[in-house]
Short mmCIF file of C-alpha atoms in Angstrom, two decimals:
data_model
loop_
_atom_site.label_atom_id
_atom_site.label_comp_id
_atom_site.label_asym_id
_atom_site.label_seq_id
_atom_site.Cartn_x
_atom_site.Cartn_y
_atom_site.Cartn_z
CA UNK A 1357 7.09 -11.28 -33.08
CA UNK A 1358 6.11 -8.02 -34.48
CA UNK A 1359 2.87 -6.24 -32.76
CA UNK A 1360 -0.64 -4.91 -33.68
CA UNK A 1361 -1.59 -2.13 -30.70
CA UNK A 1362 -5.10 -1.66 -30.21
CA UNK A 1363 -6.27 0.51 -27.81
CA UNK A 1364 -9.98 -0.04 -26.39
CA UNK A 1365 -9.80 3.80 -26.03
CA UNK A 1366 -9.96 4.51 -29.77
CA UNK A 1367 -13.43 2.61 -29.91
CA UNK A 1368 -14.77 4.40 -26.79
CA UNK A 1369 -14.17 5.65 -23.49
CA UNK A 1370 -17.18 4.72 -21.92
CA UNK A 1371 -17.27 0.66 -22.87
CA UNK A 1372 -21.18 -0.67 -22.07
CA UNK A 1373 -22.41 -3.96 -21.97
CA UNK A 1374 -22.43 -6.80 -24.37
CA UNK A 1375 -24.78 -6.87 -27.01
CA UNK A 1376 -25.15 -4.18 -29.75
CA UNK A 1377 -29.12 -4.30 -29.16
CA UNK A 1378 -28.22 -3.28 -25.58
CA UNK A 1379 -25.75 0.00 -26.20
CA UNK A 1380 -23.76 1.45 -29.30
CA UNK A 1381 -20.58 0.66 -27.57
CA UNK A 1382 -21.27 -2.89 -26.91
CA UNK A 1383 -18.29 -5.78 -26.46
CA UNK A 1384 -20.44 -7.39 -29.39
CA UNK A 1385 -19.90 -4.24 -32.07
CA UNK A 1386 -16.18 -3.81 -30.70
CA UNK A 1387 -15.17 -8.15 -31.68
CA UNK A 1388 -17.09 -7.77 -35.00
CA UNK A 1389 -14.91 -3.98 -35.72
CA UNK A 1390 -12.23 -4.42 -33.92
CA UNK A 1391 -10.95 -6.93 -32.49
CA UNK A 1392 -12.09 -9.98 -35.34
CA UNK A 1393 -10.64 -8.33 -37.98
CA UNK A 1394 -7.30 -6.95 -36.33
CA UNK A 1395 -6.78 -10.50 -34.69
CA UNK A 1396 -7.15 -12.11 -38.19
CA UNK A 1397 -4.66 -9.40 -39.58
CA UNK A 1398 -2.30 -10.41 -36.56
CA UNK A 1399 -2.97 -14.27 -37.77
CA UNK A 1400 -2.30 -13.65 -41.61
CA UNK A 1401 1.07 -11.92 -41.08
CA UNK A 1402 2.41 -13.58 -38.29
CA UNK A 1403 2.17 -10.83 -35.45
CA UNK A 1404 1.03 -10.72 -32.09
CA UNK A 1405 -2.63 -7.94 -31.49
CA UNK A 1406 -2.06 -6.29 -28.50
CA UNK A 1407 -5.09 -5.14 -26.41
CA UNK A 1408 -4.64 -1.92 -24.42
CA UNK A 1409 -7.54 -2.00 -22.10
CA UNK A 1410 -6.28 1.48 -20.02
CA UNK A 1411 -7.66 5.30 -20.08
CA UNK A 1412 -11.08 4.06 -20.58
CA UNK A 1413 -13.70 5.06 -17.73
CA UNK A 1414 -14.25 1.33 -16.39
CA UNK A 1415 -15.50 -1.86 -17.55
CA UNK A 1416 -18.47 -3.92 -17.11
CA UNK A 1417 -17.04 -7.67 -17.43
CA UNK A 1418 -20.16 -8.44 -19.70
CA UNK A 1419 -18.26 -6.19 -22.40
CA UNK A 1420 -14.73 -7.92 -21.85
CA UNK A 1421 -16.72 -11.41 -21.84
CA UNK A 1422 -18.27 -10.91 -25.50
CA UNK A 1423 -15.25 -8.40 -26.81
CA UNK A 1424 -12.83 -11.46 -26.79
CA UNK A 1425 -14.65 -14.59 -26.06
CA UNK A 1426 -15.79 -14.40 -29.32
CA UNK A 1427 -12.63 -14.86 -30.64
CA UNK A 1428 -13.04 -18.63 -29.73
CA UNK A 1429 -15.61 -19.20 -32.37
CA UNK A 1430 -14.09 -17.74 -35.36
CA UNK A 1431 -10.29 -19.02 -34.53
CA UNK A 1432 -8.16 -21.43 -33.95
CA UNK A 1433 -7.51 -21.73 -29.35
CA UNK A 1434 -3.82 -22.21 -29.69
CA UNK A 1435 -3.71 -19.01 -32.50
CA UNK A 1436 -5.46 -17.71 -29.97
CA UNK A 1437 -3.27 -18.38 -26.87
CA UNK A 1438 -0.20 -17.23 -29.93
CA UNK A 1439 -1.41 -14.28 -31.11
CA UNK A 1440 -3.53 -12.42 -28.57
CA UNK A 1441 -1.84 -10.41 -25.89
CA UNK A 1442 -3.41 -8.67 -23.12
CA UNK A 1443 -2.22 -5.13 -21.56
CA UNK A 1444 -3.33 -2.78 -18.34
CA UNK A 1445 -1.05 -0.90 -16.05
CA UNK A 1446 -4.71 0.42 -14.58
CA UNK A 1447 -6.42 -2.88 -13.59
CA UNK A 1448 -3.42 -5.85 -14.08
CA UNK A 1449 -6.00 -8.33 -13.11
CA UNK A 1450 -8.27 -8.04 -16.00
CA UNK A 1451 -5.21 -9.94 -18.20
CA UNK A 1452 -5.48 -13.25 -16.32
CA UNK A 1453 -9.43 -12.91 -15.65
CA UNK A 1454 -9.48 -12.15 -20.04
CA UNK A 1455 -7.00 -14.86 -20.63
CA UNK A 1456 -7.26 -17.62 -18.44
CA UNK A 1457 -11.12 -17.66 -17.72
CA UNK A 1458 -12.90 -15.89 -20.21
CA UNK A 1459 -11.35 -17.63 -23.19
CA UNK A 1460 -11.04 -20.72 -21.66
CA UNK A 1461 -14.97 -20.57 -20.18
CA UNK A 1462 -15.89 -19.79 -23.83
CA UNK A 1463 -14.12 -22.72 -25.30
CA UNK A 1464 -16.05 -25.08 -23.23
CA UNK A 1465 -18.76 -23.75 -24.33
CA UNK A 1466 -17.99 -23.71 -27.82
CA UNK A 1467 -16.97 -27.48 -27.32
CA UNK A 1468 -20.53 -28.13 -26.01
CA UNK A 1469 -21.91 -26.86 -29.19
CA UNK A 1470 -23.48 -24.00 -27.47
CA UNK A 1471 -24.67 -21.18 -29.43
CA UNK A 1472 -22.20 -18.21 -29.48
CA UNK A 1473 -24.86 -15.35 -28.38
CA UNK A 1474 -28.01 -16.24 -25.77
CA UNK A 1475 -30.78 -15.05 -27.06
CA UNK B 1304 22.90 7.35 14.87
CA UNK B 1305 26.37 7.48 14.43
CA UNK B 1306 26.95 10.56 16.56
CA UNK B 1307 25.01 8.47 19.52
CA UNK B 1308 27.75 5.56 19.06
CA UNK B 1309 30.26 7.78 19.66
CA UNK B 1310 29.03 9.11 22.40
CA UNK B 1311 28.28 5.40 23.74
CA UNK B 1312 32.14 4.68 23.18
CA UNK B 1313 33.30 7.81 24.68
CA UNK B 1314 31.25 6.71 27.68
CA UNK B 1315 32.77 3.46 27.59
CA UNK B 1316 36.15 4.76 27.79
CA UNK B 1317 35.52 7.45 30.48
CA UNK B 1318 34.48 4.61 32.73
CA UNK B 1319 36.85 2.18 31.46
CA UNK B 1320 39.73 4.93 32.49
CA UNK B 1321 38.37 5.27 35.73
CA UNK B 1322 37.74 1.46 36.28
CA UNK B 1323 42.02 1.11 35.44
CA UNK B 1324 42.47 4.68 37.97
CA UNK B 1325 40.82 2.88 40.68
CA UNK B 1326 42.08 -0.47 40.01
CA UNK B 1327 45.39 0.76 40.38
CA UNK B 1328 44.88 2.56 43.68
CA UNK B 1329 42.40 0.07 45.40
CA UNK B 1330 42.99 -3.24 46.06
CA UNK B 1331 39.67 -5.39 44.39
CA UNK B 1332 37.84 -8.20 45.45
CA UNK B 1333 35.83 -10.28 43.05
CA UNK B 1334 32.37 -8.78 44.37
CA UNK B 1335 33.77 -5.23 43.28
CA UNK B 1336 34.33 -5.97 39.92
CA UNK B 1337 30.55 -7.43 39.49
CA UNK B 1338 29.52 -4.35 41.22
CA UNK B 1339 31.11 -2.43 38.65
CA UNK B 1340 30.01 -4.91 36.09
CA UNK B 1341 26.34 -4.38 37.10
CA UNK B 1342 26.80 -0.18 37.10
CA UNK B 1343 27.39 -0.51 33.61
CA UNK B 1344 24.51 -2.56 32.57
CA UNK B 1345 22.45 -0.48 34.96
CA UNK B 1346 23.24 2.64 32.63
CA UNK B 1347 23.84 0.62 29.29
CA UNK B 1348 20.63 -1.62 29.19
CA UNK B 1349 18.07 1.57 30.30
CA UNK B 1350 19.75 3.85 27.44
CA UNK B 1351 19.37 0.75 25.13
CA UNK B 1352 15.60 0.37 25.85
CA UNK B 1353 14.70 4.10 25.63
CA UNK B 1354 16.38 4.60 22.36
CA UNK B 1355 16.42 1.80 20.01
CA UNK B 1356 13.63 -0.64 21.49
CA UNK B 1357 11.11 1.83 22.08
CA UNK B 1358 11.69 3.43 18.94
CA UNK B 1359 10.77 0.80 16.62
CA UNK B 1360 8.50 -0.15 18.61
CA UNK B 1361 6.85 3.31 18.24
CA UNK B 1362 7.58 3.45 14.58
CA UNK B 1363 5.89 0.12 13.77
CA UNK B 1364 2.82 1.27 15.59
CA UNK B 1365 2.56 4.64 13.76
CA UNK B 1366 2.73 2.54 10.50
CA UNK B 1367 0.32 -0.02 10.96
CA UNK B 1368 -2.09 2.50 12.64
CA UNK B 1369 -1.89 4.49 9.17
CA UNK B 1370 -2.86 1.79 7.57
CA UNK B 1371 -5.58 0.93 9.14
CA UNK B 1372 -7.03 4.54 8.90
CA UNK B 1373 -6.32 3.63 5.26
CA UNK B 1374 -8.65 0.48 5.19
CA UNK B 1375 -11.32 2.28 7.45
CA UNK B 1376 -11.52 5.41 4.83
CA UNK B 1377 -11.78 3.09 2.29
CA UNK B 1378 -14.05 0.78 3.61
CA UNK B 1379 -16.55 3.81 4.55
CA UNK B 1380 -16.72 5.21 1.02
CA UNK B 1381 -17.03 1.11 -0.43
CA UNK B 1382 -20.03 0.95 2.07
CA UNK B 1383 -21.39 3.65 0.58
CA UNK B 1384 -21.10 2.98 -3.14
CA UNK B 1385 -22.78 -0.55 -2.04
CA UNK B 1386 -24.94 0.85 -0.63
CA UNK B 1387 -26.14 3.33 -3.21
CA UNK B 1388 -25.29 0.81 -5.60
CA UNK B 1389 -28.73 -1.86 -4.31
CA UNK B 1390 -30.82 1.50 -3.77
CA UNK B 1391 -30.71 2.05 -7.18
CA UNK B 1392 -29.17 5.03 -7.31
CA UNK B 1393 -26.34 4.80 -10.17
CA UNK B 1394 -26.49 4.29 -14.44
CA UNK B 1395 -23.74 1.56 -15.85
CA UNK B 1396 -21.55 4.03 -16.73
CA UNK B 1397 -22.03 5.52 -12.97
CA UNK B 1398 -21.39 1.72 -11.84
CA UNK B 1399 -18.08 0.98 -14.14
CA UNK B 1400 -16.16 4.13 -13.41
CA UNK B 1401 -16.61 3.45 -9.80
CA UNK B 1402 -15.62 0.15 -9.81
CA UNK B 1403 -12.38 1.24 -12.12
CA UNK B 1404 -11.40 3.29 -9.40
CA UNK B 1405 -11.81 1.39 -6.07
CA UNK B 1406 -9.86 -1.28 -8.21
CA UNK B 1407 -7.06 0.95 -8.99
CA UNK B 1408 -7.22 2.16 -5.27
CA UNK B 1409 -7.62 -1.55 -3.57
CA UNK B 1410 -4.59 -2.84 -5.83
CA UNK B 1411 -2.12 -0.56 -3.96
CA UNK B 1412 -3.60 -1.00 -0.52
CA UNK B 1413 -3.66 -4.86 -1.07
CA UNK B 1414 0.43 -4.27 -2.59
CA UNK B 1415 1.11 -2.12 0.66
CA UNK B 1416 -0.26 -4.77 2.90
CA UNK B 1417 1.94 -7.31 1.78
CA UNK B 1418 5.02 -5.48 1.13
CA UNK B 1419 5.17 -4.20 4.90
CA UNK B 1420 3.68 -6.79 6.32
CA UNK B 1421 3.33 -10.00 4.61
CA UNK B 1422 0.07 -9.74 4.44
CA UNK B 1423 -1.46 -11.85 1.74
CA UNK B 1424 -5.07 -11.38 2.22
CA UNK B 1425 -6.71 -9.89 -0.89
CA UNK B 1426 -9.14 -7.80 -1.06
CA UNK B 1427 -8.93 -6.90 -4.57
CA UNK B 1428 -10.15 -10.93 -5.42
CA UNK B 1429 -13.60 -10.06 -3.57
CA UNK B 1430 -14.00 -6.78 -5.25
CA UNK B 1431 -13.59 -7.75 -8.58
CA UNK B 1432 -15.90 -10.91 -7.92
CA UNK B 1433 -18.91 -8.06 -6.83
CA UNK B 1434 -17.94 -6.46 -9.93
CA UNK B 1435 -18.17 -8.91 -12.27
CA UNK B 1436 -21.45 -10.46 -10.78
CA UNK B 1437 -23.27 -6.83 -10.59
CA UNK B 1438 -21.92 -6.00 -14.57
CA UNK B 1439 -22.79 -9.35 -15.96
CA UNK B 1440 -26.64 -9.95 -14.45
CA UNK B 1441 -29.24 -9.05 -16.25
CA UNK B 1442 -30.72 -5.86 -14.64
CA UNK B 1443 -27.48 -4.71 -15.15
CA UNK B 1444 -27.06 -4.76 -18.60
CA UNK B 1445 -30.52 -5.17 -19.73
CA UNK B 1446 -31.19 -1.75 -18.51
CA UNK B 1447 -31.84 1.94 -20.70
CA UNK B 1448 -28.89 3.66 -21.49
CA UNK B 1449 -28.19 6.30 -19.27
CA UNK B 1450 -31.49 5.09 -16.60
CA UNK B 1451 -30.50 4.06 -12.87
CA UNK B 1452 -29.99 0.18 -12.95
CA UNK B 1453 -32.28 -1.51 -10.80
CA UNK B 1454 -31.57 -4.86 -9.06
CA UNK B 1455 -33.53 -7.34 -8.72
CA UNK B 1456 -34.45 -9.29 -4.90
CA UNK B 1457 -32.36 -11.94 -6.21
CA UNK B 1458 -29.02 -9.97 -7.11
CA UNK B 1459 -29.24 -7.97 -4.31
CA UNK B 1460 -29.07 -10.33 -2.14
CA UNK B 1461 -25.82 -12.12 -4.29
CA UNK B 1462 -24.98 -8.80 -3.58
CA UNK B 1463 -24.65 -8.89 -0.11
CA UNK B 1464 -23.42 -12.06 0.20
CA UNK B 1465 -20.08 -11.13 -1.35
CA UNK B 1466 -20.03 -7.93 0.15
CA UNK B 1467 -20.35 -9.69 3.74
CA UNK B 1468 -17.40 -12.07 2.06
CA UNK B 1469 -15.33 -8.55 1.98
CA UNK B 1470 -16.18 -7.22 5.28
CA UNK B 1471 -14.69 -10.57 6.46
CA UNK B 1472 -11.62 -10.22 4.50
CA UNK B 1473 -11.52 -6.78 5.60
CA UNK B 1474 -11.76 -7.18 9.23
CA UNK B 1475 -8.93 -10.01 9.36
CA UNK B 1476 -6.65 -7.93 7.72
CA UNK B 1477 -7.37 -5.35 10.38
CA UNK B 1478 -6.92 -7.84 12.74
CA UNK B 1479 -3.73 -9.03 11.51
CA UNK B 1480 -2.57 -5.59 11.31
CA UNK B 1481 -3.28 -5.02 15.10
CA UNK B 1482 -1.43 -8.36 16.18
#
């Protein structure tokens, strides 16, 4: 399948926390402009978005948490498990921690008819 | 190491020469042949020990006592960032970037370890569990942009729990590396 690059980079070097009430470069603001709408471009044309998460200063998990468990909400888990793919030669680990336990934690949630943000 | 083989053989044959000399000119008992026999293991087991033996046995040491010196340097510096870390003394961004880089550092010492020595004991698992608990509580990302974050009694004690959990780790890979 084709691929959509997105680089975390191009939003900011220095990702923050998770909610845009917190920091301007929140893992909230970078789903709604980033990630949501290039992951439903990847959907539409049959591609795969790839997430570069290297060159950036360091992550707080709270950003990576809310940048792509959010995706769970607005989309289908096996488009998501299709069309979302992971990247880091900096810190590997963050591709299972993102895919395997963030998603999935946010799913369960999502199937407990939990709210998406705690207020 | 080839050059020392040859020298072995040439040795070999010097005595072996000799041994058919004096074989030819004496008349030998058994008991003179072991005798022999036992000069040349006297010489042969000796030069053996001293060059190859010894060696890796040197070599191996010199290796594992690098790496060690390699887990204590980066243990002291960890201890430190920890410690700064519950006084207070760092912003998120502060916080992030130094977590980005003992992560980039522990993932090569942890790939080291077990490449060399089969050691499968990782220490990048504990690290990135302190991470993720200090960057996802509450004083952490409830804090002012750019302000030191301030823990609460709570998380700093969480804190300390899981960095205990990596001196642990820590000190049995030492351990294993000294066996």
């Amino acid at each position: 399948m084709e691929e959509i690059i997105l680089k975390v980079v191009d939003f900011t070097e220095y990702p923050d926390v998770r909610y845009i009430e917190h920091d301007e470069f929140s893992g909230e603001l970078f789903y709604l402009n980033y990630v949501k709408p290039y992951f439903k471009k990847a959907v539409k044309e049959n591609k795969i978005l790839v997430v570069d998460l290297d060159n950036t200063a360091g992550y707080a998990s709270s950003f990576l948490d809310e940048a792509f468990g959010n995706l769970v909400y607005d989309f289908d888990f096996d488009d998501i498990r299709i069309h979302l793919k992971i990247i880091s030669l900096q810190e590997p680990d963050w591709i299972n921690i993102i895919q395997d336990d963030i998603i999935v934690k946010w799913k369960e949630k999502k199937d407990r008819n939990l709210p998406r943000k705690e207020i | 190491m080839i050059k020392f083989l040859l020298l072995i053989i040439l040795v070999f044959l010097f005595f072996l020469i000799k041994f058919i000399i004096i074989w030819n000119r004496f008349q030998l008992e058994f008991s003179d042949y072991l005798d022999i026999f036992a000069i040349f293991i006297n010489i042969g087991v000796p030069i053996y020990i001293a060059h190859f033996l010894q060696n890796k046995f040197l070599k191996n040491n010199t290796l594992k006592n690098y790496h060690i010196k390699q887990l204590d340097d980066f243990f002291t510096e960890y201890n430190l960032f920890i410690d700064n870390l519950l006084r207070g003394n760092y912003n998120r961004r502060e916080i992030a970037n130094k977590f980005k880089i003992f992560t980039i550092r522990l993932d090569s010492i942890d790939k080291q370890n077990f490449e060399r020595f089969n050691i499968d004991i990782n220490l990048q698992e504990v690290n990135r569990q302190l991470h993720m608990y200090i960057t996802s509580c509450d004083s952490f990302n409830n804090s002012v942009t750019n302000s030191k974050v301030k823990f609460s009694d709570v998380n700093i004690v969480q804190i300390n729990m899981l960095f205990s959990y990596y001196i642990e780790k820590n000190g049995r890979v030492i351990y294993t590396l000294h066996k």
